[in-house]
Coordinates of C-alpha atoms and ligand atoms in Angstrom, one line a residue:
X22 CA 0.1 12.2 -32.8
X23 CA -1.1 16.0 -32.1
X24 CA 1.5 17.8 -30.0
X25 CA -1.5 18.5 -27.1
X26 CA -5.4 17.2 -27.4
X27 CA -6.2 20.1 -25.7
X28 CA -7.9 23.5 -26.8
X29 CA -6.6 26.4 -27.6
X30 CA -8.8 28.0 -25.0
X31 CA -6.5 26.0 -22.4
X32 CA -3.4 27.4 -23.3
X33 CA -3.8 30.7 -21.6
X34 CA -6.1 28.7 -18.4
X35 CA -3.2 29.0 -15.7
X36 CA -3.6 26.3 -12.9
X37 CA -5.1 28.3 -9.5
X38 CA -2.7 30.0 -7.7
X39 CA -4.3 28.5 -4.4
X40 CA -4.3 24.7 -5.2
X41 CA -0.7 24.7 -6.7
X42 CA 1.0 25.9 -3.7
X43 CA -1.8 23.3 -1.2
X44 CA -0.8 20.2 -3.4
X45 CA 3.0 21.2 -1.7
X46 CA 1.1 21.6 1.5
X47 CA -0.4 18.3 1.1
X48 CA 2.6 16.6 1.0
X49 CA 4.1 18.2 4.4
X50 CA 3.0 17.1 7.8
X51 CA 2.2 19.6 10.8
X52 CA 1.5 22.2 9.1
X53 CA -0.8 25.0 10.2
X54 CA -3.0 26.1 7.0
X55 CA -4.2 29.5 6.6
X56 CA -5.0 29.2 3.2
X57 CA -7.6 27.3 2.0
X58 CA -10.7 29.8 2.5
X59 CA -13.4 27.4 3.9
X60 CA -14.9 27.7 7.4
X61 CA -13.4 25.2 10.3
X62 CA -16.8 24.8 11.6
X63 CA -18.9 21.6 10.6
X64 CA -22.0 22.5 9.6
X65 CA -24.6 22.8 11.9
X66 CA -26.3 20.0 13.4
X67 CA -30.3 21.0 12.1
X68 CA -28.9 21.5 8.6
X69 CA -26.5 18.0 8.5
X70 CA -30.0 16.1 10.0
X71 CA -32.3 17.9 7.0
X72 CA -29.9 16.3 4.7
X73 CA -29.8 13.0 6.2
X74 CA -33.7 12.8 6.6
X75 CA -33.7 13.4 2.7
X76 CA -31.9 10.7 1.8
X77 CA -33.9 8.1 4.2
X78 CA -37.2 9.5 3.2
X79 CA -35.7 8.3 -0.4
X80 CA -35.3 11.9 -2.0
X81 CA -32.4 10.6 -4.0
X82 CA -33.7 11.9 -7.6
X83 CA -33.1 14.5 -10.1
X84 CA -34.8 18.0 -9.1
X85 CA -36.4 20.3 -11.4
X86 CA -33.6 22.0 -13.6
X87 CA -33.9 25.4 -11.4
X88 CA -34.7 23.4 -7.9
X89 CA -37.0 22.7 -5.3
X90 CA -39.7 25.4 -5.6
X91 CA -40.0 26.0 -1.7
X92 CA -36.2 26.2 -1.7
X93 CA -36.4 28.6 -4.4
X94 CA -39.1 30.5 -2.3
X95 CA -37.2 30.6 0.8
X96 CA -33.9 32.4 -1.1
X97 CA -36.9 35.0 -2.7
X98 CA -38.4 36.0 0.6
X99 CA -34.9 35.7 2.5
X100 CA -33.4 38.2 0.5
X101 CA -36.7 40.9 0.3
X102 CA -36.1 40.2 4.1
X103 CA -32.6 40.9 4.5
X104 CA -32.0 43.6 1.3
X105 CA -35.7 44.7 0.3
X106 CA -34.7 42.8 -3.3
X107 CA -38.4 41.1 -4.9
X108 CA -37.0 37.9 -7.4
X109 CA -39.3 35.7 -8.5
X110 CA -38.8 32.1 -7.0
X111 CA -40.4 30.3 -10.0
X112 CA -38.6 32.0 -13.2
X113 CA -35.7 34.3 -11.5
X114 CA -34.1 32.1 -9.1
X115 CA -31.4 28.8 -10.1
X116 CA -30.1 26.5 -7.8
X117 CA -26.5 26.1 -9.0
X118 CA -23.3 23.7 -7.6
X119 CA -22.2 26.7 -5.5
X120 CA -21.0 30.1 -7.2
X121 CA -18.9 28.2 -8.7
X122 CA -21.2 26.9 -11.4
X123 CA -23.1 30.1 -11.2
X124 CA -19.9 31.9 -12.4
X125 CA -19.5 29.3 -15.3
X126 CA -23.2 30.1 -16.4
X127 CA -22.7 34.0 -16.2
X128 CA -19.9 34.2 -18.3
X129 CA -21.1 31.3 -20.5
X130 CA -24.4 32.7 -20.9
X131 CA -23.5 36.3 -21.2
X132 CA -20.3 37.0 -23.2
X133 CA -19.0 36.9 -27.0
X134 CA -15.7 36.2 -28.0
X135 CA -13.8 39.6 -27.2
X136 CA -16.2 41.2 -25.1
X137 CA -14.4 42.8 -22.1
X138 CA -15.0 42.4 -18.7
X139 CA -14.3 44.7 -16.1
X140 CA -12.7 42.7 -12.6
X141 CA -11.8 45.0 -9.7
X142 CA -8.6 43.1 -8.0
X143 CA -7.1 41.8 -5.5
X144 CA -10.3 39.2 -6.1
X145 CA -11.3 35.3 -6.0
X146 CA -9.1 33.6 -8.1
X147 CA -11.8 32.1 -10.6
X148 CA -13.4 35.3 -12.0
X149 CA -10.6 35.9 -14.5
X150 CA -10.2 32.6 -15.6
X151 CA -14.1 32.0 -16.1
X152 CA -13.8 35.0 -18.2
X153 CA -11.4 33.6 -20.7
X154 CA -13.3 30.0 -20.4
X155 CA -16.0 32.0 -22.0
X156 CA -14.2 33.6 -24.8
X157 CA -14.2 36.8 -23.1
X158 CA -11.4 39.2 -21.7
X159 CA -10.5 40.4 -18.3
X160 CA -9.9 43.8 -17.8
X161 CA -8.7 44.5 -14.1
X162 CA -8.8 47.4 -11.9
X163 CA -6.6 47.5 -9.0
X164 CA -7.4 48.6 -5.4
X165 CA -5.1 49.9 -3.2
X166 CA -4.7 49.1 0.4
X167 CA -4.2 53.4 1.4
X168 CA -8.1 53.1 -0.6
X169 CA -9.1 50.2 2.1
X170 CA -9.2 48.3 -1.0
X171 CA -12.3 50.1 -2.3
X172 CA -12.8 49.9 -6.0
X173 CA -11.3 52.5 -7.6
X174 CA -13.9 54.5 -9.7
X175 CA -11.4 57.0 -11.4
X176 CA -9.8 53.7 -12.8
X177 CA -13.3 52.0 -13.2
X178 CA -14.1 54.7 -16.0
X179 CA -10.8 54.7 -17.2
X180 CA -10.8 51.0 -18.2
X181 CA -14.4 51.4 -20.4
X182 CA -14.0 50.3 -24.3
X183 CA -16.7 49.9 -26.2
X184 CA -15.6 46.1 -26.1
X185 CA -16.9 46.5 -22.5
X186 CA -20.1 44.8 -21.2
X187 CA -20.0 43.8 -17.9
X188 CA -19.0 44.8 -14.5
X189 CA -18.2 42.1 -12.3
X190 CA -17.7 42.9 -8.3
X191 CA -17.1 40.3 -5.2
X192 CA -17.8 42.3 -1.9
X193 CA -16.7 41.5 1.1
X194 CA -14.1 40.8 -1.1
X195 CA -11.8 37.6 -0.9
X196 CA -9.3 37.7 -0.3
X197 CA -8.8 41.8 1.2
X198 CA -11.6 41.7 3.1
X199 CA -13.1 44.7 1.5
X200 CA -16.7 45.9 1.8
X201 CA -18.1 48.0 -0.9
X202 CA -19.8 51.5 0.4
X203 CA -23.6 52.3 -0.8
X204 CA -21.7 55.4 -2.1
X205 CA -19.6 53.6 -4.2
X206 CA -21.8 51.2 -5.3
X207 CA -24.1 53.9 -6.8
X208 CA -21.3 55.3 -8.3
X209 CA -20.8 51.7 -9.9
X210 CA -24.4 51.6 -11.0
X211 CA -24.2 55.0 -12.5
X212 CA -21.5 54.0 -14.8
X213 CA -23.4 50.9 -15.9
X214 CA -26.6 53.0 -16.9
X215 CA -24.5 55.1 -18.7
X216 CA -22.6 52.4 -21.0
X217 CA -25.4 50.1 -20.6
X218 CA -23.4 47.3 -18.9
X219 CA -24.5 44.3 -17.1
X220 CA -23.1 44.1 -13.7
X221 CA -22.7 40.6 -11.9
X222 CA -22.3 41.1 -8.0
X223 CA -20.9 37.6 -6.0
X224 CA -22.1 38.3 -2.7
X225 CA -21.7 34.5 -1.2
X226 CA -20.1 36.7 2.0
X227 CA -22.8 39.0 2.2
X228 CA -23.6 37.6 5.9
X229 CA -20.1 38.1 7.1
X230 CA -19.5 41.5 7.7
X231 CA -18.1 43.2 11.3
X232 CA -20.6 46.2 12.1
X233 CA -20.6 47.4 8.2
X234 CA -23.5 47.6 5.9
X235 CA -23.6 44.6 3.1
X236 CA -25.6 46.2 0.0
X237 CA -26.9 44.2 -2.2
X238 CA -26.3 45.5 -5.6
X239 CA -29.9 45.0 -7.2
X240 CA -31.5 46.7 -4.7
X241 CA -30.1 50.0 -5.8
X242 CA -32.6 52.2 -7.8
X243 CA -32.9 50.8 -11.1
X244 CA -30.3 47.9 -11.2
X245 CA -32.0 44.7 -10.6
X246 CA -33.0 44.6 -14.2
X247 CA -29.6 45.0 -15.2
X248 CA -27.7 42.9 -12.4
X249 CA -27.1 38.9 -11.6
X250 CA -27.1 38.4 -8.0
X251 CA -24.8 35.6 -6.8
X252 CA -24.9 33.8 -3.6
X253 CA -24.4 30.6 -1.8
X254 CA -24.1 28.6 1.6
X255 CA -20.8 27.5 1.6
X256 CA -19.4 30.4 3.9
X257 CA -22.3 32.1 5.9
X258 CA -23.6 27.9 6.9
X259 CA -20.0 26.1 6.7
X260 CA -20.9 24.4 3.5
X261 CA -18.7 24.3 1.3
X262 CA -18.3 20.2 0.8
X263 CA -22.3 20.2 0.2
X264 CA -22.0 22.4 -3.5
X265 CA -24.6 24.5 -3.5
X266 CA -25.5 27.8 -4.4
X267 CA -27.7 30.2 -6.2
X268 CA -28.4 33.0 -8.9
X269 CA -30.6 35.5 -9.0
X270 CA -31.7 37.3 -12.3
X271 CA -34.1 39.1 -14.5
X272 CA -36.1 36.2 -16.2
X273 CA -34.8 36.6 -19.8
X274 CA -31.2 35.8 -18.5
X275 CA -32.0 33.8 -15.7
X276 CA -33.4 31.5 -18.8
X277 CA -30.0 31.8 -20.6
X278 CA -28.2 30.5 -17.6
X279 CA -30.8 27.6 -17.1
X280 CA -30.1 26.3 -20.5
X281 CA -26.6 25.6 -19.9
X282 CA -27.5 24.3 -16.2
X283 CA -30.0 22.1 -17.5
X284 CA -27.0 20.5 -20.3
X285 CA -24.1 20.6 -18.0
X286 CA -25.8 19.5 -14.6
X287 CA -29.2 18.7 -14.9
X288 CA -29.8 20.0 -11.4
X289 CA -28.4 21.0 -7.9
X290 CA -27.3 18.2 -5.6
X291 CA -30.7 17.0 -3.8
X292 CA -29.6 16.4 -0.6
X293 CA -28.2 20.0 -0.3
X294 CA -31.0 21.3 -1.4
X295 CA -32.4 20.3 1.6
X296 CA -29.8 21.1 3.7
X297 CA -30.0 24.5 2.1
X298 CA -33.8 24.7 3.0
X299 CA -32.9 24.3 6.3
X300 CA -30.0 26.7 6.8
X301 CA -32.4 29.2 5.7
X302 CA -35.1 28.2 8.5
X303 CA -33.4 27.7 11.6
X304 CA -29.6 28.6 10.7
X305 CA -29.8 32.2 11.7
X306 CA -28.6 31.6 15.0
X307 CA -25.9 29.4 13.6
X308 CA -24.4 32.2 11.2
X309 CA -24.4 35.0 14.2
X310 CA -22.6 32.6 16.3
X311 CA -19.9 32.2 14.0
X312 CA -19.9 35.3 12.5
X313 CA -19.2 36.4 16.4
X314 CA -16.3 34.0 16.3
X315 CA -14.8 34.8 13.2
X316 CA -14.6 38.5 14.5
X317 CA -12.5 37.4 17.2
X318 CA -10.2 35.7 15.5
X319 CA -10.1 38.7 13.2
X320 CA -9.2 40.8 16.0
X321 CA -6.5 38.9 16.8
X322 CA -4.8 38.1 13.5
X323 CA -5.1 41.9 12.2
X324 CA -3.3 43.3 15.5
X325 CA -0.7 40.3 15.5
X326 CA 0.4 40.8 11.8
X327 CA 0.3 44.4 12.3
X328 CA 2.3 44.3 15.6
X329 CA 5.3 41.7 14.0
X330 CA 5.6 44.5 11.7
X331 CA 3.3 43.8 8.6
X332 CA 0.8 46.2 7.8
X333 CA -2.5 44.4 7.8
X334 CA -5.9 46.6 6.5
X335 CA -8.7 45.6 9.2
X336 CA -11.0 43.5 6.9
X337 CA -14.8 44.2 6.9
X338 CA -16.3 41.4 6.1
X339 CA -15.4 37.7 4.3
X340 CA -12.5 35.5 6.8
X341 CA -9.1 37.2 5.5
X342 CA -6.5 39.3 6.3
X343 CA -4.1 40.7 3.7
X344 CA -1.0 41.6 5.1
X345 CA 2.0 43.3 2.9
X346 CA 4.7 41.1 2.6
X347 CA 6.8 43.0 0.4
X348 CA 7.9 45.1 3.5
X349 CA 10.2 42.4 4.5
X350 CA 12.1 42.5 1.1
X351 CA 10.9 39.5 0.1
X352 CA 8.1 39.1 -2.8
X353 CA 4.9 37.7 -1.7
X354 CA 5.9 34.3 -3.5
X355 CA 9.4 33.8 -2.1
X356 CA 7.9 34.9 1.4
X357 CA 5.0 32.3 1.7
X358 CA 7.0 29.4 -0.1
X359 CA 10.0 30.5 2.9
X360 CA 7.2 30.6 5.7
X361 CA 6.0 27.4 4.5
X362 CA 8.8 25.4 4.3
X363 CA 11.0 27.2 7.4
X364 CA 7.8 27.5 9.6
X365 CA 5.3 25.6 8.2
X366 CA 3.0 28.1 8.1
X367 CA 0.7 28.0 4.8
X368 CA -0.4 31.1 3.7
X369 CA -1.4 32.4 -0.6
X370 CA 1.0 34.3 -2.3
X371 CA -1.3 37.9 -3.4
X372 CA 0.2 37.6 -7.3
X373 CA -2.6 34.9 -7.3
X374 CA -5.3 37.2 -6.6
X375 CA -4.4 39.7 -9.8
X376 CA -3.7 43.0 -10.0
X377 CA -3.0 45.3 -6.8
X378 CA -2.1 41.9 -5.1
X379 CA 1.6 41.3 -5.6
X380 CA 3.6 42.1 -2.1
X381 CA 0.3 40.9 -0.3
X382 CA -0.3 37.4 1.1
X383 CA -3.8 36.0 1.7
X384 CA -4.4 34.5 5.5
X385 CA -7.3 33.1 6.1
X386 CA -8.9 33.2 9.8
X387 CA -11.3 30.7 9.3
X388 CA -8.8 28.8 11.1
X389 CA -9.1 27.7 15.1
X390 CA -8.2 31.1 17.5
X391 CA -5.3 29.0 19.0
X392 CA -3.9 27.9 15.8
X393 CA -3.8 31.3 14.2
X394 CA -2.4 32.2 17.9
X395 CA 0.5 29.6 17.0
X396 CA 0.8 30.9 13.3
X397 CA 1.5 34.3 14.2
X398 CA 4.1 32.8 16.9
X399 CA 5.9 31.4 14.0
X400 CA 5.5 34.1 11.5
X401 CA 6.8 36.5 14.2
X402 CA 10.1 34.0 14.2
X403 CA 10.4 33.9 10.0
X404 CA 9.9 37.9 9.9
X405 CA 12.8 38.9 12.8
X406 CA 15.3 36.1 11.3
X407 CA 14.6 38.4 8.0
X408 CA 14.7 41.5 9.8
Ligands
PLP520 C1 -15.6 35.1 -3.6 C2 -15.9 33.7 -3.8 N1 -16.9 33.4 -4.7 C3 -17.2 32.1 -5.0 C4 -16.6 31.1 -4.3 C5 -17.0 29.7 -4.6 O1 -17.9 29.2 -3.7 P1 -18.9 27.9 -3.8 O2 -18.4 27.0 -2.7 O3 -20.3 28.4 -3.5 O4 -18.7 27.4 -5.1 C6 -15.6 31.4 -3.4 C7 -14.9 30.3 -2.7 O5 -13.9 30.4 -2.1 C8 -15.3 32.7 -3.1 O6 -14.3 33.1 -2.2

């Protein structure tokens, strides 16, 4: 017998940060999550019935590899509407099972074996290891909570090879919070004219920002022939269970990317695809009402952790807060797994989130006002019994 069936490729694939430290949560009882990062709204009523009404007017079949056309058409004109960005609903737009498939496909589609891709950090726990899925390598550049976060553009540059061929940025970021500036995002596409890089830009919390400006990264002058647009429902429309999402891209690729869909998938869930059709007709009002919600609990959460004594950057957009740990004297690890199990408080570790994250833990606010009123009750308690 082999000593392991599995591939080589797997040896280096670390288990999530996130899910090791919720299947210990799992096992507790009375405990107040703020980590999973999923909104606590069900989603809204006119987008559950669209799905329903699929399924009983018997649309219970394969799609077209790339999706419904109209849903395809609705993503087009909603994002010239919202960023002034012209795809192509028939050959530049895939419906994909949430970013999450859509990151499989970029990487898949677009890297070699050693090519290098550059990751600013703290960021969603699945870039890196899609990265190495794909043969590739992830080269990260730290942010820095004294920066707000921002990507760092001195360290950008510095991390070029000529192994290098993609950028890949997640603003508002998960799990700081972070919004990327126009300025520094043209800064970003400067760099990637000049080495001739592709950039991939997930922007599935481009609708959840708090009075700052989401850019979309192909809209910048000259970019969207160089730039895969990601984006999904799962946060803006509370629906994440549904799986579905989208990419955008300049035909040639977007082809690329279909080719793997069409073998690993086949096509988008149907009855989301619906559902997403929906949420992009009538689920306006929907997103600003819980966008308006989220702030308040953002409000509260960011002056609570700051006021018990952890220093908390005010996130711009996404549902987190990031608050530094390590000023307790505990590591970010030894504090959540102590505030979990002396408070039952469940909050991520930072070290999960790369680079620039150690000393951090991840909160998420997604979470009901007067339970994230009790959390901070209890994470007040852990942090004076440490003081
Ligand atoms: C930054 C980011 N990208 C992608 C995803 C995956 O989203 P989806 O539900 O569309 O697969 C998440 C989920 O947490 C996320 O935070």
């Amino acid at each position: 017998m082999r000593d392991s069936f599995l591939s080589k490729r797997m040896e280096n694939l670390k288990p999530s940060g996130i899910r090791k430290f919720f299947d210990i949560v799992a096992t507790m009882k009375d405990v107040i999550s703020l980590g999973i990062g999923e909104p606590d709204f069900t989603t809204p009523r006119p987008i559950i019935d669209a799905g329903v009404h699929s399924l009983n007017h018997g649309e219970t079949h394969y799609t077209s590899n790339a999706g419904i056309l109209e849903v395809r058409k609705a993503i087009a004109d909603h994002l010239q509407k919202l960023y002034g960005v012209g795809y192509d609903p028939v050959s530049e737009i895939l419906l994909t099972v949430g970013v999450s498939e859509a990151l499989y496909l970029v990487m898949n589609a677009l890297l070699d074996p050693g090519d290098e891709v550059i990751i600013p950090t703290p960021c969603f726990v699945a870039y890196q290891a899609e990265v190495m899925l794909a043969g590739g390598v992830p080269v990260e550049v730290a942010g820095r909570m004294e920066e707000n976060f921002d990507l760092n553009i001195t360290a950008l540059k510095a991390a070029i090879t000529p192994r290098t061929k993609m950028i890949f940025i997640g603003y508002p970021s998960n799990p700081t919070g972070a919004v990327a500036s126009r300025q520094t995002l043209l800064e970003v596409a400067k760099i990637a004219e000049q080495h001739d890089l592709i950039v991939v830009s997930d922007e599935i919390y481009d609708r959840l920002v708090y009075g700052f400006e989401h850019v979309c990264f192909a809209s910048l002058p000259n970019m969207r022939q160089r730039t895969v647009t990601l984006g999904g429902f799962s946060k803006a429309y509370a629906m994440t269970g549904w799986r579905i999402g989208y990419v955008c891209a300049p035909e040639e690729i977007l082809k690329g990317l279909t080719r793997i869909h069409q073998y690993t998938i086949m096509s988008a869930p149907t009855t989301a695809q619906y559902a997403a059709l929906e949420a992009l007709k009538s689920g306006e009002d929907y997103v600003k009402e819980m966008v308006a919600e989220y702030d308040r609990r953002r409000r509260l959460i960011v002056d609570g952790l700051n006021h018990i004594g952890l220093p908390t950057f005010e996130p711009r957009g996404a549902f987190y807060a990031f608050p530094k740990v390590s000023v307790t004297g505990l590591d970010d690890e030894t504090f959540a797994n102590r505030l979990l199990q002396e408070e039952k408080v469940a909050i991520v570790p930072g070290n999960a989130f790369g680079a620039g994250g150690e000393g951090f833990a991840r909160c998420c606010y997604a979470t009901a006002y007067n339970q994230i009123e009790e959390a901070l009750v209890r994470i007040e308690r852990f942090a004076r019994r440490l003081d």
